[in-house]
PDB file of C-alpha atoms in Angstrom:
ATOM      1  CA  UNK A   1     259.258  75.862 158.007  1.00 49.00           C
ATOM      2  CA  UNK A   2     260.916  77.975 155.478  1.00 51.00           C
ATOM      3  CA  UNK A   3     258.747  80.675 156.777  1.00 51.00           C
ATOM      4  CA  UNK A   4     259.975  80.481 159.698  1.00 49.00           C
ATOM      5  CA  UNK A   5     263.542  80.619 158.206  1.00 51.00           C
ATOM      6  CA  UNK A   6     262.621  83.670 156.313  1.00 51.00           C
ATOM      7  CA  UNK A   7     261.305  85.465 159.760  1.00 51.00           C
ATOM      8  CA  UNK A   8     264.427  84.746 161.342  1.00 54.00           C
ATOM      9  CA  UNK A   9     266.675  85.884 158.662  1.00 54.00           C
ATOM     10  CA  UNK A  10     264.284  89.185 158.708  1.00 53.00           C
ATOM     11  CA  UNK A  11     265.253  89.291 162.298  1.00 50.00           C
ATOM     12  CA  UNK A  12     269.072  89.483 161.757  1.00 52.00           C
ATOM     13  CA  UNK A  13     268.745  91.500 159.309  1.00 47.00           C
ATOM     14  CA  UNK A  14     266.955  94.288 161.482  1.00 44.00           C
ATOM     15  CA  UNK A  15     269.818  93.031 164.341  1.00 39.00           C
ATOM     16  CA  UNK A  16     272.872  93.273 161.920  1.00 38.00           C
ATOM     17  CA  UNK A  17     271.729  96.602 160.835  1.00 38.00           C
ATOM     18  CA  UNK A  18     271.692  98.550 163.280  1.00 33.00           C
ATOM     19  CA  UNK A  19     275.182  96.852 164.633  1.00 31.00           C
ATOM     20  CA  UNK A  20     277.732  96.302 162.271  1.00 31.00           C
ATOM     21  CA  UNK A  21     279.168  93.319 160.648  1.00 34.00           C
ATOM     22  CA  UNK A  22     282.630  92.681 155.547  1.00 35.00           C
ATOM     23  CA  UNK A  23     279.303  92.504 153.858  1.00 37.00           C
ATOM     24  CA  UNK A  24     277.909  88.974 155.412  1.00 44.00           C
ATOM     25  CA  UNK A  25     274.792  87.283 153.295  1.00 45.00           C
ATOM     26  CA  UNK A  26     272.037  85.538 154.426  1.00 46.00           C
ATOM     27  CA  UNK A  27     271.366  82.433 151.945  1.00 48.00           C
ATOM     28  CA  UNK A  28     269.081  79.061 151.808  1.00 48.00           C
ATOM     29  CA  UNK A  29     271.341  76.193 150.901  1.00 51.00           C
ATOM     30  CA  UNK A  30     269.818  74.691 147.114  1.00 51.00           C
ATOM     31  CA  UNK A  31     267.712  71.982 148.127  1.00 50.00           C
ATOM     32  CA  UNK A  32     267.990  72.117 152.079  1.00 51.00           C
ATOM     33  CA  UNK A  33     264.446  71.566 153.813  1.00 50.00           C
ATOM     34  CA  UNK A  34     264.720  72.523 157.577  1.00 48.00           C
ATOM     35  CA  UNK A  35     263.651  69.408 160.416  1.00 45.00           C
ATOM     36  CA  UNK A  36     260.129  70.565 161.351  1.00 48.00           C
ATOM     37  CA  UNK A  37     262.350  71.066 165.395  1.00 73.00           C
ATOM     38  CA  UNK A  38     265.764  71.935 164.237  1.00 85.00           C
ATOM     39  CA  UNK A  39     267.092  74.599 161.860  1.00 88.00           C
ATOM     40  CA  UNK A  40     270.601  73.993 161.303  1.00 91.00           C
ATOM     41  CA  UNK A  41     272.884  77.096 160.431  1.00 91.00           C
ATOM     42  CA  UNK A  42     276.521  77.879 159.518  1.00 92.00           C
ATOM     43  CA  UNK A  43     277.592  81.377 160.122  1.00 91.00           C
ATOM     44  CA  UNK A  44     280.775  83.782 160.274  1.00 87.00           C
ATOM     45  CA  UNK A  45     282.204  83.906 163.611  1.00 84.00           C
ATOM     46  CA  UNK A  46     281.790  87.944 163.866  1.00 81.00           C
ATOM     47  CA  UNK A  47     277.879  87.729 164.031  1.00 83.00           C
ATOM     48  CA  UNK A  48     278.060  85.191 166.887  1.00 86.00           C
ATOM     49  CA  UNK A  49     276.832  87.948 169.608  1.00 86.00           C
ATOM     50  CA  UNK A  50     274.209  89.157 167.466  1.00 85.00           C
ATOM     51  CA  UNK A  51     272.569  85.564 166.511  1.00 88.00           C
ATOM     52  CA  UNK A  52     273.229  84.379 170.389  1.00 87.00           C
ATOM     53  CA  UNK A  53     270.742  87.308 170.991  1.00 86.00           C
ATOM     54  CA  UNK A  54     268.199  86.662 168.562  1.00 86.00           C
ATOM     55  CA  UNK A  55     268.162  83.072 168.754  1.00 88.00           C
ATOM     56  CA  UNK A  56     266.508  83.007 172.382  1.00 88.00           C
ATOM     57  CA  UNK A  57     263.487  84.501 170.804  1.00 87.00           C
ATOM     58  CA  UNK A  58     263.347  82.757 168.205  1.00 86.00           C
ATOM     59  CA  UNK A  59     263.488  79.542 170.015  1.00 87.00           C
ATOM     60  CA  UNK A  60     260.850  80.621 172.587  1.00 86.00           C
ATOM     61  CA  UNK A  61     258.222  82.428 169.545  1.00 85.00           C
ATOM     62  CA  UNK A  62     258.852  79.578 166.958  1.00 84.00           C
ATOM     63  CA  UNK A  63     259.333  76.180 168.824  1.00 85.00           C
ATOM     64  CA  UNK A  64     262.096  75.505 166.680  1.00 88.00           C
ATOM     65  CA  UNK A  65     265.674  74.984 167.556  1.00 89.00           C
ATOM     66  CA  UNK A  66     268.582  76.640 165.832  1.00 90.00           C
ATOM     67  CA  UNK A  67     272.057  74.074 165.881  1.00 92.00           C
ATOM     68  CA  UNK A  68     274.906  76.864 165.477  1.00 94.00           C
ATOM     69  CA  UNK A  69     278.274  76.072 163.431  1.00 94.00           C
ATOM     70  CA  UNK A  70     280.912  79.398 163.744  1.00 93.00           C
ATOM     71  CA  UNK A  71     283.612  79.605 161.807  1.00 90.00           C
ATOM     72  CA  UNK A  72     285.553  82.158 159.347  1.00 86.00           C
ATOM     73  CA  UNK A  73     284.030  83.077 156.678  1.00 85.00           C
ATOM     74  CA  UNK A  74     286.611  81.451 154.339  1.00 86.00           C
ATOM     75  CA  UNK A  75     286.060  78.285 156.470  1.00 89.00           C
ATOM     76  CA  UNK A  76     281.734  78.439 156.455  1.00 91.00           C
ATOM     77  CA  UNK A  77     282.598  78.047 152.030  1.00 91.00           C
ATOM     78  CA  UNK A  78     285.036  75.351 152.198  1.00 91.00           C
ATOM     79  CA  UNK A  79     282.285  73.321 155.097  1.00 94.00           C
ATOM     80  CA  UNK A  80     279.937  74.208 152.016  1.00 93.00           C
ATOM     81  CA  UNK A  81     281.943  73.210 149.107  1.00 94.00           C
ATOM     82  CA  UNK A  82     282.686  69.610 150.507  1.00 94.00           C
ATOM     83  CA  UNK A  83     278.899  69.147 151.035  1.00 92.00           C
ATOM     84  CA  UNK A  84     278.076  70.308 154.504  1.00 93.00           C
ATOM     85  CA  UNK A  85     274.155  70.566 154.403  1.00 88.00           C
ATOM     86  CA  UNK A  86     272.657  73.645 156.010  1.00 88.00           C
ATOM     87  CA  UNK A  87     269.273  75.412 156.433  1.00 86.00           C
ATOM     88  CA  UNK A  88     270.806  79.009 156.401  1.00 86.00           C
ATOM     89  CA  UNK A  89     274.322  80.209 156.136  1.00 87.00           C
ATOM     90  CA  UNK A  90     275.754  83.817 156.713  1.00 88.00           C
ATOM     91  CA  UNK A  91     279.239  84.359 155.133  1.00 86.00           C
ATOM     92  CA  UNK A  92     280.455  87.472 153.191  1.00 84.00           C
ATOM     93  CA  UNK A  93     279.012  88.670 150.019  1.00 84.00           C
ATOM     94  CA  UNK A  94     282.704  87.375 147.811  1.00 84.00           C
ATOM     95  CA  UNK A  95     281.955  83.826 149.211  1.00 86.00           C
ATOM     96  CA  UNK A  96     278.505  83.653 148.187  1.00 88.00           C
ATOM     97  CA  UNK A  97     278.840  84.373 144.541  1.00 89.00           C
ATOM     98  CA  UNK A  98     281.639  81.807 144.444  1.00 90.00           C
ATOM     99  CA  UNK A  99     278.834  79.106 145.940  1.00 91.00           C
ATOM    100  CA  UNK A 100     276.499  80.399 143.772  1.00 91.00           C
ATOM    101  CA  UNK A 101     278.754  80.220 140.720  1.00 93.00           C
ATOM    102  CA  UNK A 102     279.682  76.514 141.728  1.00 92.00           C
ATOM    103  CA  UNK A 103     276.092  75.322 141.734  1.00 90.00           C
ATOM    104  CA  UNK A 104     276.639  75.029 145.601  1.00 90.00           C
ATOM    105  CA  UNK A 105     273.650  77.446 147.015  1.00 86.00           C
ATOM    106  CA  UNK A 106     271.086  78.768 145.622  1.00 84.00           C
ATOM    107  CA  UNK A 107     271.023  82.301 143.874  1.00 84.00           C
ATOM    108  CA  UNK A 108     267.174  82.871 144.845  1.00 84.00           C
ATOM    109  CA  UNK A 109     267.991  82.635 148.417  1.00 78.00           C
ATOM    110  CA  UNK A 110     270.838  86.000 148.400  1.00 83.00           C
ATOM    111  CA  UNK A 111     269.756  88.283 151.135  1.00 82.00           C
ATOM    112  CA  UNK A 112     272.728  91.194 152.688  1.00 79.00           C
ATOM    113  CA  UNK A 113     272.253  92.365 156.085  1.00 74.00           C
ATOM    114  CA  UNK A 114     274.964  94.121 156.755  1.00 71.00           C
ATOM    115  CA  UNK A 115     278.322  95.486 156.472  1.00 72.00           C
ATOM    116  CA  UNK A 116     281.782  95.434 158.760  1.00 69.00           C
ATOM    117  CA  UNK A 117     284.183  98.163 159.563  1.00 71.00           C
ATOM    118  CA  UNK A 118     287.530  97.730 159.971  1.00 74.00           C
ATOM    119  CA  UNK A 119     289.322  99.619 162.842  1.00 80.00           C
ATOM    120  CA  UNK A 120     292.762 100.679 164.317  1.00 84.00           C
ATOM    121  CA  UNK A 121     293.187 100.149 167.576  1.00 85.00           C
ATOM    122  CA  UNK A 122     297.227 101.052 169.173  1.00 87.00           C
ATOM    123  CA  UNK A 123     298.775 100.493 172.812  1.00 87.00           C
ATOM    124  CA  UNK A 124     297.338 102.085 175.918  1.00 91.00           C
ATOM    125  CA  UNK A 125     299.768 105.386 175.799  1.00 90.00           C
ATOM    126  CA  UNK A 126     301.046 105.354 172.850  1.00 86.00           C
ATOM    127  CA  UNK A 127     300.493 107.703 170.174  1.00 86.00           C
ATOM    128  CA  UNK A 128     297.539 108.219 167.371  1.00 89.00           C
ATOM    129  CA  UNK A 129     298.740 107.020 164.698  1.00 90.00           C
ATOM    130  CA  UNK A 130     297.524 109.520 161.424  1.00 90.00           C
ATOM    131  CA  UNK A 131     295.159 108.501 159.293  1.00 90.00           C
ATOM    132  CA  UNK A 132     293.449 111.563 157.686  1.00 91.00           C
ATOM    133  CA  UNK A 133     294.923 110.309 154.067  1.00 93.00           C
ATOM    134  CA  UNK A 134     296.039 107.142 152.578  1.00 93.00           C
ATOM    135  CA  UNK A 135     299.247 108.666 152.412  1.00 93.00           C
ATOM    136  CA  UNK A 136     299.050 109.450 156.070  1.00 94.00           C
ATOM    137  CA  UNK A 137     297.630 106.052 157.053  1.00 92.00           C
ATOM    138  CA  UNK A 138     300.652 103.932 154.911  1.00 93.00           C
ATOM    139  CA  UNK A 139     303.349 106.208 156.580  1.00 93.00           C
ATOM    140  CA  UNK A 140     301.814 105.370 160.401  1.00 91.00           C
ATOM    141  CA  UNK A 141     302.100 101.651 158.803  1.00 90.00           C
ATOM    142  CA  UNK A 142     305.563 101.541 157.758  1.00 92.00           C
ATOM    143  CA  UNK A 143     306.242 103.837 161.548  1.00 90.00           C
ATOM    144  CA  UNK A 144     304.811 100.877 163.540  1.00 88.00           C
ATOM    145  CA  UNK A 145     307.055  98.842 165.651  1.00 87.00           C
ATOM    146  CA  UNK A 146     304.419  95.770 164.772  1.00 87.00           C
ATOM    147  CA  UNK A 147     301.024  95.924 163.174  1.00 87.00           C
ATOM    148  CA  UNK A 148     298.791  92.852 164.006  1.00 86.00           C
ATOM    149  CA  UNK A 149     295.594  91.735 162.112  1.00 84.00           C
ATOM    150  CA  UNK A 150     293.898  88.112 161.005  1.00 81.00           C
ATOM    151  CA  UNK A 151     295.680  85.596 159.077  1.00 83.00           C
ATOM    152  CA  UNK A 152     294.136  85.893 155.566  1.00 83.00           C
ATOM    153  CA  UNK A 153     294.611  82.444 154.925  1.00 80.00           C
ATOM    154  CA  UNK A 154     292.167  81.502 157.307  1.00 75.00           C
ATOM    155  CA  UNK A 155     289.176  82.954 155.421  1.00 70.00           C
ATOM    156  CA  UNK A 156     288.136  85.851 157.913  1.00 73.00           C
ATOM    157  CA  UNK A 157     286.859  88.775 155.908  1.00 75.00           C
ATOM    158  CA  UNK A 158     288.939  91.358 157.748  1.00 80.00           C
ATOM    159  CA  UNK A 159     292.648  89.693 157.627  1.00 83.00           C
ATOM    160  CA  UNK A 160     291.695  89.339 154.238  1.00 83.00           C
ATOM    161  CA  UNK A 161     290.335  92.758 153.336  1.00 84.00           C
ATOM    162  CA  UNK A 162     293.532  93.991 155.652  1.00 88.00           C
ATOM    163  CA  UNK A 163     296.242  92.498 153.699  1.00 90.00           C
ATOM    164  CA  UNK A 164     295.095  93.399 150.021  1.00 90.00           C
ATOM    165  CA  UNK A 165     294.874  96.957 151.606  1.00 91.00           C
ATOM    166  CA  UNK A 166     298.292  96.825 152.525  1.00 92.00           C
ATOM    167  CA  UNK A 167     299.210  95.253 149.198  1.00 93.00           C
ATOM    168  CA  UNK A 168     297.498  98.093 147.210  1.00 93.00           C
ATOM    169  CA  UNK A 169     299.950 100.309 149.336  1.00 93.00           C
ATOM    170  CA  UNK A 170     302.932  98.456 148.444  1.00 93.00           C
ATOM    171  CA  UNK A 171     303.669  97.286 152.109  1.00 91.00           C
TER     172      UNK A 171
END
């Protein structure tokens, strides 16, 4: 079985890469042996379309089934550090070496598939904000009538990424 756990987190990999999703890992949970029919796995909610895709396949080439649990990344830790079991996990590359650090995953296991961008997106109409410098891109900031991104306390990747940027800027 933990072949079969290594082909699929081949798969995503070749998936993730040519998509994008803030540096998410692929690990083995220390100690987790996958049912020889069910593989579970906890994952970030931004690779949801991706594994929905390759999951079929897998399914139909392996006989195994996968049992899904999305959340933010934050959130797929803290399932982690109060003992959720799970076959495979994808989370960001921060929350990994806190697991690993904590005895909670296994080190041995560490496999990146990808990374995120981050993007600006403004009203239908309205104007481009500029962001050819950082100076550029913290003026548009402070100019905006509202700027809108995740809550960092709930773990996503982005909001938190996002908020230390604008901290670094002094906004």
């Amino acid at each position: 079985m933990k072949t079969d756990k290594v082909l699929f987190a081949a798969a995503v990999a070749a998936m993730v890469a040519v998509s994008s999703s803030l540096f998410p890992t692929i690990f083995l949970t220390q100690g987790s042996v996958a049912n020889a029919a069910e593989i579970k796995v906890l994952s970030a909610v931004a690779l949801r379309p991706v594994l929905s895709e390759l999951s079929g396949e897998f399914e139909r080439s392996t006989g195994h089934k996968l049992m899904f649990g999305y959340d933010t990344a934050g959130a797929v830790k803290n399932r982690i550090q109060r003992g959720e079991s799970a076959d495979l996990a994808i989370t960001t590359a921060p929350q990994v070496e806190e697991l690993i650090k904590q005895g909670k995953i296994a080190a041995d296991g560490r496999v990146i598939v990808a990374k995120v961008g981050v993007g600006v997106a403004v009203r239908s109409g309205a104007a481009k904000p500029d962001l050819g410098s950082v100076e550029a891109f913290k003026r548009s900031m402070l100019a905006a009538k509202s700027v809108i991104y995740a809550d960092p306390a709930g773990g996503g990747a982005a909001g938190i990424h996002f908020a230390q940027v604008l901290e670094r800027l002094g906004i």
